Each structure stands twice: as structure tokens, then as C-alpha cells.
Amino acid sequence: MFSPPEILHVLVRLRIDALLGIGVALAACEIARRHARRHGAGGDFSRVVCLTVVALALVGALLAEWTALVLGYPASTTLATLALARAAVLGASVVLGIVLLVTALRLALLRAELRAHADTERQLQQAKTAADNANRAKSDFLAVMSHEIRTPLNAVMGFASLLAETRLDEAQRGYLGTITTEGERLGSLINDVLDLTKIEEGRLILERLPFAPAETAYEVLRLLSARANEKKLDLRFEAQIAGPLLVAGDPLRFRQILVNLIDNAIKFTPQGSVTLFLAWTPPAGAGSPHGQLRVRVRDTGIGIAPEKLRDLFQKFMQVDTSTTRRYGGTGLGLAICRRLVRLMGGEIEVTSTPDQGSEFSFSLPFTDVALPPATHAAPPSPAANRGHIPRILVVDDMETNRFLLEVFLRRNGFAPELAAGGEEAIRLAAQNTYDAILMDLQMPDLDGYTAARRIRAAEPPGRHTPIIALTASVAKDTREKCLAAGMDEHLTKPLDLRKFKAFLDTFVRTVAPAATLAV
Ligand code: ADP
């Protein structure tokens, strides 16, 4: 066995400590390189760092040799002191090298991580752009599709309503009833899909008009009472509102929510009752201008299983697959209700017990207003203006649409003339004086905008023929584009012919540029 002084002697003589130091430096470099490669930072970890570390170990080895001279070994110092001094110098150089190595490695890893983040961010950005494009394509597709569906639907519904005024036997009336009901369902499905798209794209802007919630509720109940009567359901209304309440909000959207909820309650209640509760809590004090309108729709119907309640407000959600077959519907109504209630600042909730019934409820913040609601003057009837039969130019490239409007206008005391395209409309408008022009927008020869612009430009001073755009397009800027092209109003198809008649009575006789009437 060797004694410690003999080991020290061999260590110093053969420079084993120095070799060990260089070996440690080389091994550390290799480990660091592999680590960097494993974490995708191989390219960021420079070889220069390894060369520097090995160079530091070599310098340490040289300095270790130099200690013998500095300490005056063997004359003035012992072997143990020399070994200690060598170990200190070598250790310091190796530690320095390793610190350098670790720092360089961490920097390389950090750089690789930043690059990975940047890559992920770029990919996310690309994915977002792709999703935005897909969303835009979906909206465009929906707008085009709804246009394509609305145009023939308009003709089907129009002719159905003309047919209803002719002599029909009982069976034929039944068929016509089915055509009308299914047509209305198709129309409301298109409206639902469009509403949802509008809300999801943030394009739905709520109105702020004075309205009486109790009156709106009453109207909705009256509208749906026929269906409740058919099923022998008790349709009730309970209101806790002190005095006549007028609030500022969007009456149409409020009505839409009520119609959806009460219609569902009637649909899913085979017997018993459906009750609408309204309760108004006035603003708490001067600090808060909003009161709360609490709305509850309770039924004694089939109820909803607890596990289905969570997803009830998702799009196309129907509690069981036989729902569509048994009750109809699309599963969009509640999704729209939830989004509308949220837009109005509330949250819709539901509680339900299977076979006992359900209750849908929400509270909306409203300010109550002292203004009386705007009253619309009754439209003057054509009879009031018997001396003159208004001439109306119908411009549409589709024969069925022209025919429908011709029959409708003739029947209602107007004198229609027809143009199958934009060029023909311009020619006729230059030759004749019309009381109004009904202008389709999409026509193959010349679109409605250009035709309207040219008709306006050719009008003699002092004349302004009302031009009303009739289109199935639901694109959001259609109305603005129509007004910019010199048209006076824009109505979407399918037209409700009864309301359209009232509109014409008002519009054609009391020419009101850019009038806003709901048709
Ligand atoms: P739709 O009525 O067109 O199917 P909704 O979104 O309005 O779509 O409703 C989604 C589903 O929620 C319905 O299909 C039905 O299963 C369930 N549901 C809604 N209201 C009620 C209710 N009052 N009672 C029982 N189930 C209901």
C-alpha cells in the first residue's frame, strides 16, 4: 500500500491533477453540448465556449506548474503545501470554466426558448388569420345562401298569400296552410341563423328606444295565445310593476326573447299552464340610474333532465334526438336568447324538474324614462287618394318576382309597370313619371345601385321619384350603399305583403326620403 506522501508525490510528478482538471473541463463541455442539443439549442451553443473552457483548464495546469517555482519547492516548502497550492489553482480554473460553461448554456437555452415562443406566436397568428378568413367566408356564405333561399321563398310565400285570396276547397286550403306554415318556419330558421351570426360577429347593435315592457309582454302573449288555446293550456301573466313603466331599451330584441321562451314553454307543455312573470325593481338611489326588470317564464311541462341543463344554451342543442321529430325546432332559440340577454347586460338561468316543469329567468338593467312612447300615425289608405292611381315601376330580373309584385300592386290600387333590368328601368324612368320605383339590387345587366344613380342623375330639377330597394341581401352595409346611390329606402325580402302594403300607402303618398319603417 502507498502512504499519502507517496500518493502526493506520484500525483505531482505525473501531473495527474492537471490531467484530471483538463479531463473534467472536456467532459463538462461534452455534457453541456449534449444538453443543449437535447433541448433544441445545439445551434445556439457556440464551440468557442468549449475551446475557452479547455483553454482555461490548460492555463490552470500551467499556473499549477508555476506554483512550484513561486513556493520554492522542494527547498522552502513541503510536498503537501505544493499539492494544496496546485489543487487550488487547478480547481479555480476548472470552476471558472464551468461557470462560463453554465452561463453560456443557459443563454443558449434561453435563446432557443425565445425562438420557440416567436415560432408559436407566428403559428398562432397564422392560425388566427386562417380562422378569421374562415369566419368571414362563413358569413359571406351565409349571406349569399340566405339571399339564395330568401328569393325563392319570397315568391313561394307571396304566391301562397295571393292563392289564399282565391276560391279554394277545404283540402286545397289545408295544403296552402302547410305551405304557409313551413314557409314561415324556413323564414324563421334563416332569421335565427343570421341573428346568431350577427351576434357572434359583434354586428348586432341594440336599439335604445322608450318602450313599455308590460305592453310588449302582453302583445307576445296575445300572439301566442292561439297556440296555447289549441293545447288547452292556461296562459297567464303576472306583473309586479307599480304604474305604467316605460324603459329605454331594444323592444324588438326584448320581444324576441319573450317569444322564444314562451313559445318553447307552450311547445314543451302537454297540459297545465305557462306563466310569464314581470317584476320591476326601481333604481336603488341617485347613484345608480338602472332599475332591474326581472322576467320569469314558468311552465308545467315535460321538464329537462339535470345533466342536460348545463349545455342547454349551446347552439343546436336539443335535449334528445327525437325533439326535432316530435316538436320541430332547430336548437338555436335558447342560444340566441342567452346571447341577447348578455348583450342587454343580464344572464339567463334555468331550473327544471323532469315531468314537473321548467322556469327560465333573467334580470335586465333598464333606465326608466318619462317620455311617452312614439306613436305612429295610421297610414293613409289608398282610398283617401282616389283621384290618382300611383304608377309604380317594378325593376327585377326574375319573372316570378315581377309577376308577384305586379299582381299584388294591381290588387291594392297601384298601377305597376315592369322592367326586367337596370337599362330598361333607366329608359322607362326617363320617358315616364312614376310615383315610386321598386328596385331589385342584383341584376345581370346593370345592378340596382348603378341604375338608381343614373335615374337620379337624369331627373329634372325639382323631381324626386322615391326609389325603394327590394333585396334578399342581408349584408350589413346594403342600406348605407342604397342611400348613397340615391335610393330612399331599403327593404329585405321575403316581404310581409300586408305590412309592405301599409308601407307603400305611407311612403308613396307622403314621400319621405330615407324613412325608417319596419316592414
Ligand atoms: P328549439 O326549441 O328550436 O329546439 P331551443 O334552443 O329553443 O331550440 O331549445 C333547445 C332545447 O331545449 C329544446 O329542443 C328542448 O329540448 C329544450 N327546452 C327548451 N325549452 C324547454 C322547456 N320550456 N321545457 C322543456 N324543454 C325545453
Tab-separated table of N, CA, C and O in Angstrom, residues 43-146:
chain	number	residue	atom	x	y	z
A	43	GLY	N	-27.677	24.750	-31.968
A	43	GLY	CA	-27.142	25.801	-32.832
A	43	GLY	C	-26.753	27.052	-32.056
A	43	GLY	O	-25.935	27.850	-32.512
A	44	ASP	N	-27.383	27.245	-30.879
A	44	ASP	CA	-27.117	28.473	-30.114
A	44	ASP	C	-25.917	28.324	-29.175
A	44	ASP	O	-25.478	29.293	-28.573
A	45	PHE	N	-25.440	27.082	-29.023
A	45	PHE	CA	-24.342	26.857	-28.077
A	45	PHE	C	-23.025	26.858	-28.857
A	45	PHE	O	-22.709	25.917	-29.591
A	46	SER	N	-22.253	27.920	-28.688
A	46	SER	CA	-21.066	28.105	-29.532
A	46	SER	C	-19.919	27.187	-29.114
A	46	SER	O	-19.683	26.950	-27.928
A	47	ARG	N	-19.157	26.683	-30.127
A	47	ARG	CA	-17.968	25.860	-29.873
A	47	ARG	C	-16.903	26.676	-29.155
A	47	ARG	O	-16.092	26.140	-28.400
A	48	VAL	N	-16.881	27.996	-29.396
A	48	VAL	CA	-15.867	28.878	-28.796
A	48	VAL	C	-15.902	28.750	-27.265
A	48	VAL	O	-14.865	28.787	-26.599
A	49	VAL	N	-17.120	28.551	-26.734
A	49	VAL	CA	-17.245	28.434	-25.278
A	49	VAL	C	-16.450	27.216	-24.796
A	49	VAL	O	-15.661	27.290	-23.838
A	50	CYS	N	-16.586	26.085	-25.510
A	50	CYS	CA	-15.877	24.862	-25.110
A	50	CYS	C	-14.367	25.068	-25.227
A	50	CYS	O	-13.596	24.688	-24.329
A	51	LEU	N	-13.944	25.699	-26.328
A	51	LEU	CA	-12.500	25.941	-26.510
A	51	LEU	C	-11.985	26.818	-25.372
A	51	LEU	O	-10.897	26.580	-24.816
A	52	THR	N	-12.749	27.841	-24.982
A	52	THR	CA	-12.339	28.745	-23.904
A	52	THR	C	-12.207	27.979	-22.586
A	52	THR	O	-11.247	28.173	-21.822
A	53	VAL	N	-13.191	27.083	-22.351
A	53	VAL	CA	-13.173	26.328	-21.091
A	53	VAL	C	-11.942	25.415	-21.035
A	53	VAL	O	-11.223	25.355	-20.026
A	54	VAL	N	-11.663	24.745	-22.162
A	54	VAL	CA	-10.486	23.860	-22.193
A	54	VAL	C	-9.211	24.704	-22.057
A	54	VAL	O	-8.267	24.341	-21.326
A	55	ALA	N	-9.209	25.867	-22.723
A	55	ALA	CA	-8.034	26.759	-22.622
A	55	ALA	C	-7.837	27.194	-21.170
A	55	ALA	O	-6.699	27.231	-20.657
A	56	LEU	N	-8.923	27.481	-20.489
A	56	LEU	CA	-8.826	27.881	-19.070
A	56	LEU	C	-8.215	26.752	-18.237
A	56	LEU	O	-7.365	26.977	-17.359
A	57	ALA	N	-8.612	25.492	-18.536
A	57	ALA	CA	-8.075	24.344	-17.802
A	57	ALA	C	-6.572	24.204	-18.070
A	57	ALA	O	-5.774	23.911	-17.153
A	58	LEU	N	-6.176	24.468	-19.340
A	58	LEU	CA	-4.740	24.383	-19.686
A	58	LEU	C	-3.951	25.467	-18.957
A	58	LEU	O	-2.864	25.226	-18.404
A	59	VAL	N	-4.537	26.688	-18.958
A	59	VAL	CA	-3.872	27.788	-18.244
A	59	VAL	C	-3.722	27.414	-16.768
A	59	VAL	O	-2.671	27.630	-16.139
A	60	GLY	N	-4.777	26.782	-16.212
A	60	GLY	CA	-4.734	26.337	-14.816
A	60	GLY	C	-3.599	25.350	-14.604
A	60	GLY	O	-2.861	25.433	-13.603
A	61	ALA	N	-3.432	24.425	-15.594
A	61	ALA	CA	-2.367	23.423	-15.474
A	61	ALA	C	-0.992	24.099	-15.481
A	61	ALA	O	-0.087	23.752	-14.697
A	62	LEU	N	-0.822	25.113	-16.367
A	62	LEU	CA	0.463	25.839	-16.433
A	62	LEU	C	0.728	26.589	-15.128
A	62	LEU	O	1.848	26.574	-14.585
A	63	LEU	N	-0.347	27.255	-14.646
A	63	LEU	CA	-0.192	28.001	-13.387
A	63	LEU	C	0.162	27.047	-12.246
A	63	LEU	O	0.957	27.375	-11.348
A	64	ALA	N	-0.425	25.813	-12.309
A	64	ALA	CA	-0.134	24.823	-11.268
A	64	ALA	C	1.358	24.461	-11.273
A	64	ALA	O	2.004	24.303	-10.222
A	65	GLU	N	1.936	24.362	-12.531
A	65	GLU	CA	3.371	24.087	-12.640
A	65	GLU	C	4.179	25.226	-12.021
A	65	GLU	O	5.192	25.027	-11.367
A	66	TRP	N	3.707	26.428	-12.222
A	66	TRP	CA	4.399	27.644	-11.796
A	66	TRP	C	4.430	27.744	-10.267
A	66	TRP	O	5.333	28.336	-9.694
A	67	THR	N	3.450	27.118	-9.588
A	67	THR	CA	3.402	27.215	-8.116
A	67	THR	C	4.675	26.653	-7.470
A	67	THR	O	5.135	27.138	-6.434
A	68	ALA	N	5.271	25.616	-8.130
A	68	ALA	CA	6.483	25.021	-7.558
A	68	ALA	C	7.594	26.070	-7.467
A	68	ALA	O	8.313	26.183	-6.468
A	69	LEU	N	7.676	26.895	-8.539
A	69	LEU	CA	8.689	27.962	-8.567
A	69	LEU	C	8.390	29.024	-7.513
A	69	LEU	O	9.244	29.436	-6.739
A	70	VAL	N	7.121	29.448	-7.514
A	70	VAL	CA	6.725	30.521	-6.587
A	70	VAL	C	6.943	30.092	-5.138
A	70	VAL	O	7.460	30.853	-4.314
A	71	LEU	N	6.603	28.843	-4.811
A	71	LEU	CA	6.715	28.383	-3.420
A	71	LEU	C	8.142	27.917	-3.071
A	71	LEU	O	8.450	27.646	-1.913
A	72	GLY	N	9.001	27.786	-4.108
A	72	GLY	CA	10.389	27.357	-3.893
A	72	GLY	C	10.474	25.898	-3.464
A	72	GLY	O	11.246	25.554	-2.558
A	73	TYR	N	9.667	25.050	-4.107
A	73	TYR	CA	9.674	23.624	-3.786
A	73	TYR	C	10.875	22.967	-4.468
A	73	TYR	O	11.150	23.309	-5.640
A	74	PRO	N	11.586	22.093	-3.872
A	74	PRO	CA	11.371	21.485	-2.547
A	74	PRO	C	12.119	22.178	-1.421
A	74	PRO	O	11.983	21.817	-0.266
A	75	ALA	N	12.917	23.271	-1.772
A	75	ALA	CA	13.777	23.869	-0.766
A	75	ALA	C	12.990	24.461	0.393
A	75	ALA	O	13.260	24.146	1.552
A	76	SER	N	12.010	25.302	0.090
A	76	SER	CA	11.373	26.017	1.198
A	76	SER	C	9.926	25.626	1.480
A	76	SER	O	9.245	26.289	2.226
A	77	THR	N	9.417	24.581	0.836
A	77	THR	CA	8.045	24.164	1.177
A	77	THR	C	7.882	22.642	1.066
A	77	THR	O	8.703	21.991	0.399
A	78	THR	N	6.830	22.160	1.675
A	78	THR	CA	6.646	20.698	1.693
A	78	THR	C	5.833	20.263	0.477
A	78	THR	O	5.192	21.080	-0.196
A	79	LEU	N	5.836	18.959	0.241
A	79	LEU	CA	5.074	18.387	-0.880
A	79	LEU	C	3.572	18.610	-0.690
A	79	LEU	O	2.853	18.925	-1.645
A	80	ALA	N	3.147	18.525	0.571
A	80	ALA	CA	1.711	18.701	0.862
A	80	ALA	C	1.255	20.107	0.518
A	80	ALA	O	0.197	20.304	-0.112
A	81	THR	N	2.076	21.129	0.855
A	81	THR	CA	1.698	22.517	0.543
A	81	THR	C	1.643	22.711	-0.967
A	81	THR	O	0.728	23.358	-1.508
A	82	LEU	N	2.648	22.121	-1.648
A	82	LEU	CA	2.675	22.247	-3.106
A	82	LEU	C	1.393	21.642	-3.721
A	82	LEU	O	0.731	22.261	-4.578
A	83	ALA	N	1.047	20.424	-3.233
A	83	ALA	CA	-0.141	19.744	-3.774
A	83	ALA	C	-1.396	20.578	-3.520
A	83	ALA	O	-2.275	20.712	-4.400
A	84	LEU	N	-1.452	21.200	-2.331
A	84	LEU	CA	-2.605	22.031	-1.979
A	84	LEU	C	-2.709	23.253	-2.908
A	84	LEU	O	-3.794	23.595	-3.425
A	85	ALA	N	-1.529	23.890	-3.134
A	85	ALA	CA	-1.498	25.074	-3.997
A	85	ALA	C	-1.905	24.703	-5.418
A	85	ALA	O	-2.708	25.399	-6.076
A	86	ARG	N	-1.391	23.557	-5.910
A	86	ARG	CA	-1.754	23.113	-7.274
A	86	ARG	C	-3.274	22.867	-7.372
A	86	ARG	O	-3.922	23.282	-8.331
A	87	ALA	N	-3.750	22.171	-6.315
A	87	ALA	CA	-5.189	21.866	-6.323
A	87	ALA	C	-6.011	23.148	-6.345
A	87	ALA	O	-7.016	23.254	-7.073
A	88	ALA	N	-5.580	24.180	-5.566
A	88	ALA	CA	-6.334	25.450	-5.517
A	88	ALA	C	-6.337	26.107	-6.895
A	88	ALA	O	-7.394	26.556	-7.403
A	89	VAL	N	-5.147	26.177	-7.538
A	89	VAL	CA	-5.051	26.850	-8.841
A	89	VAL	C	-5.868	26.097	-9.893
A	89	VAL	O	-6.677	26.680	-10.642
A	90	LEU	N	-5.684	24.759	-9.935
A	90	LEU	CA	-6.413	23.952	-10.922
A	90	LEU	C	-7.930	24.035	-10.686
A	90	LEU	O	-8.719	24.219	-11.623
A	91	GLY	N	-8.291	23.917	-9.398
A	91	GLY	CA	-9.722	23.975	-9.029
A	91	GLY	C	-10.325	25.291	-9.472
A	91	GLY	O	-11.411	25.318	-10.073
A	92	ALA	N	-9.601	26.410	-9.185
A	92	ALA	CA	-10.140	27.725	-9.548
A	92	ALA	C	-10.364	27.818	-11.054
A	92	ALA	O	-11.412	28.313	-11.527
A	93	SER	N	-9.370	27.332	-11.842
A	93	SER	CA	-9.525	27.456	-13.298
A	93	SER	C	-10.683	26.585	-13.806
A	93	SER	O	-11.455	26.997	-14.672
A	94	VAL	N	-10.816	25.375	-13.233
A	94	VAL	CA	-11.913	24.490	-13.686
A	94	VAL	C	-13.272	25.083	-13.291
A	94	VAL	O	-14.204	25.119	-14.095
A	95	VAL	N	-13.357	25.599	-12.022
A	95	VAL	CA	-14.632	26.189	-11.573
A	95	VAL	C	-14.999	27.379	-12.467
A	95	VAL	O	-16.150	27.520	-12.909
A	96	LEU	N	-13.986	28.227	-12.768
A	96	LEU	CA	-14.226	29.369	-13.639
A	96	LEU	C	-14.777	28.907	-15.000
A	96	LEU	O	-15.749	29.454	-15.539
A	97	GLY	N	-14.116	27.859	-15.525
A	97	GLY	CA	-14.551	27.299	-16.823
A	97	GLY	C	-15.986	26.815	-16.759
A	97	GLY	O	-16.799	27.082	-17.664
A	98	ILE	N	-16.308	26.101	-15.643
A	98	ILE	CA	-17.666	25.542	-15.553
A	98	ILE	C	-18.711	26.650	-15.410
A	98	ILE	O	-19.780	26.601	-16.017
A	99	VAL	N	-18.364	27.711	-14.641
A	99	VAL	CA	-19.306	28.844	-14.519
A	99	VAL	C	-19.583	29.438	-15.908
A	99	VAL	O	-20.723	29.702	-16.297
A	100	LEU	N	-18.462	29.600	-16.652
A	100	LEU	CA	-18.597	30.141	-18.005
A	100	LEU	C	-19.498	29.239	-18.863
A	100	LEU	O	-20.398	29.702	-19.578
A	101	LEU	N	-19.245	27.924	-18.717
A	101	LEU	CA	-19.995	26.944	-19.497
A	101	LEU	C	-21.501	26.993	-19.167
A	101	LEU	O	-22.354	27.031	-20.057
A	102	VAL	N	-21.780	27.020	-17.852
A	102	VAL	CA	-23.196	27.013	-17.425
A	102	VAL	C	-23.899	28.287	-17.907
A	102	VAL	O	-25.024	28.249	-18.419
A	103	THR	N	-23.179	29.421	-17.785
A	103	THR	CA	-23.788	30.676	-18.234
A	103	THR	C	-24.091	30.617	-19.733
A	103	THR	O	-25.190	30.985	-20.179
A	104	ALA	N	-23.090	30.126	-20.492
A	104	ALA	CA	-23.299	30.060	-21.944
A	104	ALA	C	-24.444	29.105	-22.274
A	104	ALA	O	-25.266	29.375	-23.164
A	105	LEU	N	-24.521	27.987	-21.515
A	105	LEU	CA	-25.587	27.014	-21.776
A	105	LEU	C	-26.971	27.625	-21.502
A	105	LEU	O	-27.900	27.476	-22.285
A	106	ARG	N	-27.057	28.356	-20.387
A	106	ARG	CA	-28.355	28.952	-20.047
A	106	ARG	C	-28.769	29.990	-21.085
A	106	ARG	O	-29.932	30.084	-21.464
A	107	LEU	N	-27.763	30.739	-21.534
A	107	LEU	CA	-28.071	31.735	-22.568
A	107	LEU	C	-28.585	31.055	-23.843
A	107	LEU	O	-29.550	31.499	-24.454
A	108	ALA	N	-27.896	29.930	-24.187
A	108	ALA	CA	-28.298	29.206	-25.405
A	108	ALA	C	-29.718	28.678	-25.254
A	108	ALA	O	-30.546	28.789	-26.177
A	109	LEU	N	-30.033	28.113	-24.064
A	109	LEU	CA	-31.388	27.577	-23.840
A	109	LEU	C	-32.436	28.691	-23.918
A	109	LEU	O	-33.509	28.528	-24.484
A	110	LEU	N	-32.060	29.852	-23.326
A	110	LEU	CA	-32.980	30.994	-23.317
A	110	LEU	C	-33.268	31.467	-24.746
A	110	LEU	O	-34.413	31.737	-25.120
A	111	ARG	N	-32.162	31.519	-25.541
A	111	ARG	CA	-32.323	31.971	-26.929
A	111	ARG	C	-33.245	31.006	-27.693
A	111	ARG	O	-34.126	31.414	-28.437
A	112	ALA	N	-33.006	29.682	-27.446
A	112	ALA	CA	-33.830	28.673	-28.138
A	112	ALA	C	-35.298	28.808	-27.720
A	112	ALA	O	-36.212	28.705	-28.539
A	113	GLU	N	-35.491	29.076	-26.407
A	113	GLU	CA	-36.865	29.203	-25.912
A	113	GLU	C	-37.569	30.421	-26.542
A	113	GLU	O	-38.724	30.338	-26.955
A	114	LEU	N	-36.814	31.526	-26.616
A	114	LEU	CA	-37.397	32.730	-27.219
A	114	LEU	C	-37.778	32.480	-28.669
A	114	LEU	O	-38.829	32.905	-29.142
A	115	ARG	N	-36.877	31.720	-29.359
A	115	ARG	CA	-37.179	31.430	-30.762
A	115	ARG	C	-38.444	30.570	-30.864
A	115	ARG	O	-39.300	30.797	-31.707
A	116	ALA	N	-38.535	29.574	-29.920
A	116	ALA	CA	-39.717	28.701	-29.940
A	116	ALA	C	-40.985	29.517	-29.688
A	116	ALA	O	-42.009	29.321	-30.341
A	117	HIS	N	-40.884	30.495	-28.741
A	117	HIS	CA	-42.036	31.360	-28.445
A	117	HIS	C	-42.439	32.147	-29.682
A	117	HIS	O	-43.615	32.251	-30.018
A	118	ALA	N	-41.396	32.694	-30.330
A	118	ALA	CA	-41.676	33.505	-31.521
A	118	ALA	C	-42.341	32.632	-32.580
A	118	ALA	O	-43.299	33.061	-33.240
A	119	ASP	N	-41.848	31.369	-32.712
A	119	ASP	CA	-42.447	30.455	-33.703
A	119	ASP	C	-43.896	30.192	-33.368
A	119	ASP	O	-44.777	30.253	-34.224
A	120	THR	N	-44.140	29.890	-32.052
A	120	THR	CA	-45.515	29.588	-31.626
A	120	THR	C	-46.411	30.785	-31.898
A	120	THR	O	-47.535	30.647	-32.379
A	121	GLU	N	-45.860	31.984	-31.583
A	121	GLU	CA	-46.673	33.183	-31.779
A	121	GLU	C	-47.020	33.375	-33.255
A	121	GLU	O	-48.156	33.686	-33.612
A	122	ARG	N	-46.000	33.096	-34.105
A	122	ARG	CA	-46.242	33.235	-35.542
A	122	ARG	C	-47.309	32.232	-36.001
A	122	ARG	O	-48.214	32.558	-36.739
A	123	GLN	N	-47.164	30.985	-35.459
A	123	GLN	CA	-48.151	29.960	-35.853
A	123	GLN	C	-49.551	30.344	-35.370
A	123	GLN	O	-50.532	30.177	-36.087
A	124	LEU	N	-49.596	30.889	-34.115
A	124	LEU	CA	-50.899	31.309	-33.584
A	124	LEU	C	-51.507	32.397	-34.456
A	124	LEU	O	-52.697	32.394	-34.754
A	125	GLN	N	-50.646	33.344	-34.845
A	125	GLN	CA	-51.096	34.446	-35.679
A	125	GLN	C	-51.637	33.907	-37.002
A	125	GLN	O	-52.696	34.324	-37.478
A	126	GLN	N	-50.877	32.909	-37.559
A	126	GLN	CA	-51.322	32.335	-38.838
A	126	GLN	C	-52.657	31.624	-38.651
A	126	GLN	O	-53.567	31.745	-39.467
A	127	ALA	N	-52.760	30.876	-37.508
A	127	ALA	CA	-53.997	30.140	-37.252
A	127	ALA	C	-55.157	31.119	-37.084
A	127	ALA	O	-56.265	30.892	-37.557
A	128	LYS	N	-54.868	32.267	-36.384
A	128	LYS	CA	-55.922	33.255	-36.158
A	128	LYS	C	-56.372	33.870	-37.490
A	128	LYS	O	-57.561	34.026	-37.743
A	129	THR	N	-55.378	34.186	-38.328
A	129	THR	CA	-55.737	34.758	-39.636
A	129	THR	C	-56.577	33.759	-40.422
A	129	THR	O	-57.587	34.125	-41.040
A	130	ALA	N	-56.154	32.461	-40.367
A	130	ALA	CA	-56.920	31.439	-41.100
A	130	ALA	C	-58.333	31.341	-40.547
A	130	ALA	O	-59.304	31.258	-41.310
A	131	ALA	N	-58.440	31.385	-39.183
A	131	ALA	CA	-59.773	31.281	-38.566
A	131	ALA	C	-60.633	32.492	-38.940
A	131	ALA	O	-61.815	32.354	-39.243
A	132	ASP	N	-59.997	33.702	-38.920
A	132	ASP	CA	-60.747	34.911	-39.296
A	132	ASP	C	-61.254	34.805	-40.726
A	132	ASP	O	-62.392	35.149	-41.035
A	133	ASN	N	-60.343	34.308	-41.599
A	133	ASN	CA	-60.747	34.179	-43.006
A	133	ASN	C	-61.893	33.195	-43.143
A	133	ASN	O	-62.854	33.434	-43.878
A	134	ALA	N	-61.772	32.068	-42.370
A	134	ALA	CA	-62.826	31.045	-42.443
A	134	ALA	C	-64.142	31.626	-41.945
A	134	ALA	O	-65.199	31.397	-42.523
A	135	ASN	N	-64.046	32.420	-40.872
A	135	ASN	CA	-65.249	33.030	-40.297
A	135	ASN	C	-65.896	33.992	-41.284
A	135	ASN	O	-67.110	34.015	-41.452
A	136	ARG	N	-65.009	34.774	-41.943
A	136	ARG	CA	-65.528	35.724	-42.918
A	136	ARG	C	-66.188	34.957	-44.073
A	136	ARG	O	-67.258	35.304	-44.552
A	137	ALA	N	-65.506	33.849	-44.463
A	137	ALA	CA	-66.064	33.048	-45.566
A	137	ALA	C	-67.413	32.489	-45.148
A	137	ALA	O	-68.356	32.467	-45.940
A	138	LYS	N	-67.508	32.072	-43.855
A	138	LYS	CA	-68.773	31.516	-43.361
A	138	LYS	C	-69.876	32.584	-43.428
A	138	LYS	O	-70.974	32.309	-43.889
A	139	SER	N	-69.530	33.814	-42.978
A	139	SER	CA	-70.540	34.878	-43.002
A	139	SER	C	-70.963	35.191	-44.427
A	139	SER	O	-72.149	35.353	-44.715
A	140	ASP	N	-69.950	35.271	-45.326
A	140	ASP	CA	-70.277	35.562	-46.722
A	140	ASP	C	-71.176	34.464	-47.273
A	140	ASP	O	-72.159	34.719	-47.949
A	141	PHE	N	-70.786	33.216	-46.925
A	141	PHE	CA	-71.555	32.071	-47.403
A	141	PHE	C	-73.003	32.169	-46.905
A	141	PHE	O	-73.952	31.992	-47.659
A	142	LEU	N	-73.137	32.491	-45.592
A	142	LEU	CA	-74.479	32.578	-45.017
A	142	LEU	C	-75.284	33.691	-45.678
A	142	LEU	O	-76.465	33.526	-45.970
A	143	ALA	N	-74.596	34.835	-45.906
A	143	ALA	CA	-75.311	35.957	-46.522
A	143	ALA	C	-75.775	35.565	-47.923
A	143	ALA	O	-76.924	35.812	-48.300
A	144	VAL	N	-74.880	34.903	-48.686
A	144	VAL	CA	-75.241	34.523	-50.055
A	144	VAL	C	-76.344	33.464	-50.027
A	144	VAL	O	-77.350	33.568	-50.731
A	145	MET	N	-76.159	32.453	-49.129
A	145	MET	CA	-77.133	31.374	-49.063
A	145	MET	C	-78.502	31.910	-48.668
A	145	MET	O	-79.521	31.522	-49.223
A	146	SER	N	-78.506	32.813	-47.661
A	146	SER	CA	-79.808	33.304	-47.211
A	146	SER	C	-80.450	34.108	-48.332
A	146	SER	O	-81.655	34.074	-48.516
